[in-house]
mmCIF file of C-alpha atoms in Angstrom:
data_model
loop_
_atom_site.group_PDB
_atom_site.id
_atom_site.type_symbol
_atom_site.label_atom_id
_atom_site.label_comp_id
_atom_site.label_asym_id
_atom_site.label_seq_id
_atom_site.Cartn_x
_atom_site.Cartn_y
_atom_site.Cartn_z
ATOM 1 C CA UNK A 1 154.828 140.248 156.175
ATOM 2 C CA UNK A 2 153.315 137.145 157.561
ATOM 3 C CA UNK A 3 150.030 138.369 159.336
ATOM 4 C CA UNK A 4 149.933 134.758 160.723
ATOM 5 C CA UNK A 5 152.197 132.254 161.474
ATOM 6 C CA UNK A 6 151.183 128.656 161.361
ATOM 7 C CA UNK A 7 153.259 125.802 162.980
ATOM 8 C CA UNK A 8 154.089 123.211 162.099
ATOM 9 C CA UNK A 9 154.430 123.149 158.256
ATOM 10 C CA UNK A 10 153.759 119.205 158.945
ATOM 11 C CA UNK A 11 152.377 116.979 161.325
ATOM 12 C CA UNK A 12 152.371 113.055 161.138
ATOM 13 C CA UNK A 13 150.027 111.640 163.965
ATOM 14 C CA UNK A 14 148.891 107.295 164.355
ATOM 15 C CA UNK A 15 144.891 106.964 164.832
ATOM 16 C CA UNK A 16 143.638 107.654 168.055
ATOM 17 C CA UNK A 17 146.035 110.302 168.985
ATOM 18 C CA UNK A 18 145.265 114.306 169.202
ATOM 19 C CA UNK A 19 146.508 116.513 166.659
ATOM 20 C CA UNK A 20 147.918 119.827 167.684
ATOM 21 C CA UNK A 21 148.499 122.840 164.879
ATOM 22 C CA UNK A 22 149.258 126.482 166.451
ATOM 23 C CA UNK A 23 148.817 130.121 165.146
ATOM 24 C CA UNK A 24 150.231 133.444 166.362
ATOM 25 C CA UNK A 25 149.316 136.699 165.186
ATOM 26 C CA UNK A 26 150.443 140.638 165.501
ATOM 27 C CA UNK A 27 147.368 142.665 165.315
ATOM 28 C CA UNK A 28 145.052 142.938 168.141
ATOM 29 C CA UNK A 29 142.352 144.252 165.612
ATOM 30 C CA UNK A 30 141.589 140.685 164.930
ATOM 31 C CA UNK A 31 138.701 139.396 166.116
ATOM 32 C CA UNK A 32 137.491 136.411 164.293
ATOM 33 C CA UNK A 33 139.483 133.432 164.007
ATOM 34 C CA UNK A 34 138.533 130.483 161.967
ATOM 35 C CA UNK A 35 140.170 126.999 160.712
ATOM 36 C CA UNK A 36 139.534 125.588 157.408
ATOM 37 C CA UNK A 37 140.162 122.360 156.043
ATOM 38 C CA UNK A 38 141.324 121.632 152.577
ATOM 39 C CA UNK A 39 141.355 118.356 150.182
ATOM 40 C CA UNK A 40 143.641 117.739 147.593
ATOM 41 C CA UNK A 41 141.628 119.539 144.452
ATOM 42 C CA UNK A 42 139.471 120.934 146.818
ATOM 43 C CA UNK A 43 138.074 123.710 148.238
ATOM 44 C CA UNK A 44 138.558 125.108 151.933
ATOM 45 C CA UNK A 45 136.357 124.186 153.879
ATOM 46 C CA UNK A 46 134.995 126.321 157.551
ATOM 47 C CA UNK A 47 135.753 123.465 160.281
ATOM 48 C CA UNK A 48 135.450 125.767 163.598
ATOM 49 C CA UNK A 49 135.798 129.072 164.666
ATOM 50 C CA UNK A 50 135.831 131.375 167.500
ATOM 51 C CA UNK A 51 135.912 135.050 168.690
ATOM 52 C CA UNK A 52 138.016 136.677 171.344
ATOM 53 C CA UNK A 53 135.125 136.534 173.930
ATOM 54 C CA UNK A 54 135.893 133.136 174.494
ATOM 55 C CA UNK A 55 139.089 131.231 174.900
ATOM 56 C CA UNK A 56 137.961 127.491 174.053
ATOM 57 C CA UNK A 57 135.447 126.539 171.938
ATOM 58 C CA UNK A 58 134.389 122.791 171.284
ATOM 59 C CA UNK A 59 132.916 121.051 168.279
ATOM 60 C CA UNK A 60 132.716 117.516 168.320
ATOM 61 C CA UNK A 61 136.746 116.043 168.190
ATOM 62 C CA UNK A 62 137.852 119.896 167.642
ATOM 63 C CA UNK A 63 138.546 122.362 170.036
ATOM 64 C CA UNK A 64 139.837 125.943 169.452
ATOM 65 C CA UNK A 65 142.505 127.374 172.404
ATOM 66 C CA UNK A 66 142.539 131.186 172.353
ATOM 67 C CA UNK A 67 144.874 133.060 173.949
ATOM 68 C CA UNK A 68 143.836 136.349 173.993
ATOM 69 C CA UNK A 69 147.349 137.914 175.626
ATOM 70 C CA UNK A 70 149.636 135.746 173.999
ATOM 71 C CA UNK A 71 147.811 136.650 170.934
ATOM 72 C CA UNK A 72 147.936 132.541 170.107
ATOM 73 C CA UNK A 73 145.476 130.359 169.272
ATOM 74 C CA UNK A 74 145.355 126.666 168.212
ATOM 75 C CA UNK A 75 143.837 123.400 166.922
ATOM 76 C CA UNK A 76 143.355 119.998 168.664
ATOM 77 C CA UNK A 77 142.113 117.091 167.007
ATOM 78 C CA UNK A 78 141.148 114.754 169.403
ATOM 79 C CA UNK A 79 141.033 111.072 168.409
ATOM 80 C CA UNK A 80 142.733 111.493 165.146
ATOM 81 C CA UNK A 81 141.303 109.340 162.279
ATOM 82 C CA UNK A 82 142.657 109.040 158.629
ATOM 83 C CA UNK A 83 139.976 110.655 157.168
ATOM 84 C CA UNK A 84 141.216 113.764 158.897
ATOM 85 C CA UNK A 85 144.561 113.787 156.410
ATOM 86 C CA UNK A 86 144.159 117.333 155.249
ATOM 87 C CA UNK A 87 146.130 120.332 154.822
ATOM 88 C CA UNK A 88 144.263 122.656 157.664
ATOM 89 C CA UNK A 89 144.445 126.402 158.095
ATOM 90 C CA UNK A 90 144.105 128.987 160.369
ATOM 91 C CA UNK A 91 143.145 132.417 159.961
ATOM 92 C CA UNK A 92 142.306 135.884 160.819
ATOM 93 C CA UNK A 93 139.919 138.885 160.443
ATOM 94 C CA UNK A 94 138.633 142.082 161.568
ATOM 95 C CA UNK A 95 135.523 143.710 160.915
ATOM 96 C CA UNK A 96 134.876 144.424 157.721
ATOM 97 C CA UNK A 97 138.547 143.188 156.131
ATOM 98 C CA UNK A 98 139.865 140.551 154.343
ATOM 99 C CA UNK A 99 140.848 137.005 155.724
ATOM 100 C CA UNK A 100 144.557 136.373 156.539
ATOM 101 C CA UNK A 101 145.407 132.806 156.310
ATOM 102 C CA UNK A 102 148.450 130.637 157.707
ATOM 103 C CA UNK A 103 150.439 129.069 155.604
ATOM 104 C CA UNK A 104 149.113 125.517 156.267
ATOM 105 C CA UNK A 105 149.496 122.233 157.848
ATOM 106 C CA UNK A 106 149.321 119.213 156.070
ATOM 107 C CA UNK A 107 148.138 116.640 158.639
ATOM 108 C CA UNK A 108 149.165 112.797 157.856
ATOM 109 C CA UNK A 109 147.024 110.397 160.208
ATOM 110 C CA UNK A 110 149.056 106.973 159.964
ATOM 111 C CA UNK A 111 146.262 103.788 160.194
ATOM 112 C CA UNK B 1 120.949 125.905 148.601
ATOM 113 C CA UNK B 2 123.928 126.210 146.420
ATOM 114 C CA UNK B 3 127.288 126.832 147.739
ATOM 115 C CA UNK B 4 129.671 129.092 146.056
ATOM 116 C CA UNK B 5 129.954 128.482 142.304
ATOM 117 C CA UNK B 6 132.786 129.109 140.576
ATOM 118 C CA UNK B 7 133.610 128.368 136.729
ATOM 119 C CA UNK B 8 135.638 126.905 134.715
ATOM 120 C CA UNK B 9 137.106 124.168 137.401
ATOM 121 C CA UNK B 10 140.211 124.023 135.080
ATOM 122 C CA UNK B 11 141.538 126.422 132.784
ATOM 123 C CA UNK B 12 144.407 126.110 130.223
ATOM 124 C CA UNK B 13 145.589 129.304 128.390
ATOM 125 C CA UNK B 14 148.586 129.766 126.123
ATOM 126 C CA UNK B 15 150.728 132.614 127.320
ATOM 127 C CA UNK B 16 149.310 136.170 125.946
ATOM 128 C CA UNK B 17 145.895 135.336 126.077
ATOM 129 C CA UNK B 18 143.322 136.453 128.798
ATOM 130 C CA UNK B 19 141.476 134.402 131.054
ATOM 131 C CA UNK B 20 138.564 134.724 132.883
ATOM 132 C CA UNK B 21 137.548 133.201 136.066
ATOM 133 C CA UNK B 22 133.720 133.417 137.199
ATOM 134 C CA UNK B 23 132.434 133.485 140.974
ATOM 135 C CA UNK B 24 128.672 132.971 141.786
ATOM 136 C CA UNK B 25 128.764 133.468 145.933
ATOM 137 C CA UNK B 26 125.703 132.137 147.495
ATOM 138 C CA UNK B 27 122.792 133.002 147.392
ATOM 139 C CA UNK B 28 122.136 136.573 149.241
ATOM 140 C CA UNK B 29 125.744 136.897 149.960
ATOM 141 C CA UNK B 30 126.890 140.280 148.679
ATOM 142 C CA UNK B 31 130.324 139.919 149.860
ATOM 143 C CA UNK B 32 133.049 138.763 147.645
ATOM 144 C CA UNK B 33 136.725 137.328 147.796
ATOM 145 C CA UNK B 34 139.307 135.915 145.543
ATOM 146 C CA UNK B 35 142.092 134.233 146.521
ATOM 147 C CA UNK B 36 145.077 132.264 144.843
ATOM 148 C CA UNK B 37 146.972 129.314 146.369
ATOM 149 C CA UNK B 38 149.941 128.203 144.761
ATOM 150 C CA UNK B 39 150.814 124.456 145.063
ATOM 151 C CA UNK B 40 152.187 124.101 148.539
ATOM 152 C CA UNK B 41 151.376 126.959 149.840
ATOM 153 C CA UNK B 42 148.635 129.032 151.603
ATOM 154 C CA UNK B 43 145.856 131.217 150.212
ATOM 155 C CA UNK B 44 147.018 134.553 149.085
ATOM 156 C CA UNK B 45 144.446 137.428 149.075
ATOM 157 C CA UNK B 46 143.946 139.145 146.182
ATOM 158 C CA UNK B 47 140.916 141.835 146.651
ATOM 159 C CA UNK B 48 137.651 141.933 148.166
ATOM 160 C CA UNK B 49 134.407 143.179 146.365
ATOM 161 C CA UNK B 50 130.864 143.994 147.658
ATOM 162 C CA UNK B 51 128.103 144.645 145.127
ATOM 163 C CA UNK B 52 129.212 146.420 142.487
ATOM 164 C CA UNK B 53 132.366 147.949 144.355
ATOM 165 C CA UNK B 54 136.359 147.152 145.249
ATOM 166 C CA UNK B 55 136.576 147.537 148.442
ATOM 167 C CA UNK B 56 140.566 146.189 149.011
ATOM 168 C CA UNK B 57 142.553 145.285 145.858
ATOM 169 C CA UNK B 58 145.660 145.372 147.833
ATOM 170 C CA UNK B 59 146.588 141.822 147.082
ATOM 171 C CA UNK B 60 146.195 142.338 142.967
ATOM 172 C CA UNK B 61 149.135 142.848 141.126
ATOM 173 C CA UNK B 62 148.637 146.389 139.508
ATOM 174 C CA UNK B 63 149.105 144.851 135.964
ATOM 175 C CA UNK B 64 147.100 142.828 133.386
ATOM 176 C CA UNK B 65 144.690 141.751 136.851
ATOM 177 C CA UNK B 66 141.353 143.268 137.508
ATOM 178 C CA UNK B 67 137.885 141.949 139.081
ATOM 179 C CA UNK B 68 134.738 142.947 139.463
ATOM 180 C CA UNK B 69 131.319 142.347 140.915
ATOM 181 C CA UNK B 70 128.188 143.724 139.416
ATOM 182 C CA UNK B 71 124.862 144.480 140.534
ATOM 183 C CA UNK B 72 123.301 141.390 138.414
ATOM 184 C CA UNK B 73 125.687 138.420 137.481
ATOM 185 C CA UNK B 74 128.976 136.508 139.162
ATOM 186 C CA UNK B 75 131.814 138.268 139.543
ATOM 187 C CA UNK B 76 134.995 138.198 137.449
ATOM 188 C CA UNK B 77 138.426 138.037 138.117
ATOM 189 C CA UNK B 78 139.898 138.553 134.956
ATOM 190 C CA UNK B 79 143.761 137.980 133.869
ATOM 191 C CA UNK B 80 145.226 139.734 130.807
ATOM 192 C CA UNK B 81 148.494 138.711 128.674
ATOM 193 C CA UNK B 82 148.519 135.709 131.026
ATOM 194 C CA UNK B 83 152.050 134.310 132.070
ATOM 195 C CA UNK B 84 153.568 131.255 133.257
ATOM 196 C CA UNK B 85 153.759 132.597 136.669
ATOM 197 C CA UNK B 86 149.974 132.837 136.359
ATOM 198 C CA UNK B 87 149.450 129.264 137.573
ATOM 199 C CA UNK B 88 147.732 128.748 140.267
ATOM 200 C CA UNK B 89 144.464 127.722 141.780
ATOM 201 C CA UNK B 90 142.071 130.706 142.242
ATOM 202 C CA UNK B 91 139.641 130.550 144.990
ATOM 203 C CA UNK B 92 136.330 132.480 145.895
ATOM 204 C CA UNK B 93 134.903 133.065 149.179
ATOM 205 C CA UNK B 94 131.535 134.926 149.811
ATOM 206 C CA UNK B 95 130.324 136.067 152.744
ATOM 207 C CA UNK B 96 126.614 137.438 154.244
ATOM 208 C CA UNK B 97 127.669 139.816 155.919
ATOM 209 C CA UNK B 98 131.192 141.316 157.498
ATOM 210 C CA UNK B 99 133.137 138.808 159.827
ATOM 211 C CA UNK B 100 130.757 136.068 159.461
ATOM 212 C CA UNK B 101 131.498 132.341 157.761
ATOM 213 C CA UNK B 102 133.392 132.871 154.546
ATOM 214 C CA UNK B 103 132.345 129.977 152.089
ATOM 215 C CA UNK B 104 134.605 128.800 149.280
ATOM 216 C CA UNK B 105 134.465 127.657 146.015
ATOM 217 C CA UNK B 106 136.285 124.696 144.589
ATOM 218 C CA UNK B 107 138.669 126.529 142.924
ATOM 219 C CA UNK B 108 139.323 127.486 139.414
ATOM 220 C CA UNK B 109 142.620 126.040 138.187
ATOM 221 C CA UNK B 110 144.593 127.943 136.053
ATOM 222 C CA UNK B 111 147.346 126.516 133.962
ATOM 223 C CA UNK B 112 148.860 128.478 131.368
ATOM 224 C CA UNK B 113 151.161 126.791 128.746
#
């Protein structure tokens, strides 16, 4: 059972455009809700995060949407460069409990 | 400050053997996860340690798997009678305290021939 659902498995976007990578989830427990990004041969790495307090959070060319009653929340890269090619993920927590992770997006930014 | 160190980057064991993956989190953080990512795919949780306990091992297969974290050293995530299926890139995540950043290693990748 998928605790999160990522969408889409792929996304192909030219430089300069926004980027746009969504998550759902089930339980209403959650409430921390971060995005990593990953290399090839590489760790994940924290990029943003939020908390259900809040439903947009900004951090330089990324901004988290939360929606708290749709239970959906997603990614936009504004601006997209190449250097953003990555496989990103979202995931999910509650106090105290592991991390549930999407199952990725690999993000192609086209020069 | 060091991140999360994790040891060997790559590891190649013959089918049968055991192999052991090692997991310094940083510095102060006494929470501990492990995770494995097959090619293509997302991060699969395997069990979560703090100091010296297991707190959810729901992810670990029930066979030839175990990990732990003691008071002094890394911890171990350690694979017995290792099979092909075994594969995979094993990542660890520490954390300072509950639902704060989780930092991860690189990875140790596990190849078994």
């Amino acid at each position: 059972q998928q605790q999160v659902k990522q969408s889409p498995q792929s996304l192909i976007v030219q430089k300069g455009g926004i980027s746009i990578i969504n998550c759902a989830y089930e339980n209403t427990a959650f409430d921390y809700f971060p995005w990593y990004q990953q290399f090839p041969g590489k760790g994940p790495a924290l990029l943003i995060a939020i908390r259900p307090d809040v439903s947009e959070k900004k951090e330089g060319r990324f901004t988290i949407s939360f929606n708290k009653s749709a239970k959906q929340f997603s990614l936009h890269i504004m601006d997209s460069q190449p250097g953003d090619s990555a496989t990103y993920f979202c995931a999910a927590s509650s106090t105290g409990n592991q991390f549930y992770f999407g199952t990725g997006t690999s993000l192609t930014v086209i020069p | 400050n060091a991140g999360v160190m994790q040891n060997p980057r790559h590891l190649v064991r013959r089918r049968g053997q055991e192999a052991r993956l090692r997991c310094s989190p940083v510095k102060g953080h006494s929470h501990v996860y492990w995770y494995r990512q097959l090619p293509e795919e997302g991060l699969k949780f395997m069990v979560y340690l703090q100091k010296e306990n297991i707190i959810d091992e729901s992810g670990m297969p029930k066979e030839r798997f175990s990990a732990e974290f003691p008071k002094e050293g890394p911890s171990i995530l350690r694979i017995q009678q290792v099979v092909r299926g075994d594969s995979a890139a094993y990542f660890c995540a520490s954390q300072l305290t509950v639902n704060t950043e989780a930092f991860f290693g690189q990875g140790t990748r596990l190849t078994v021939v």
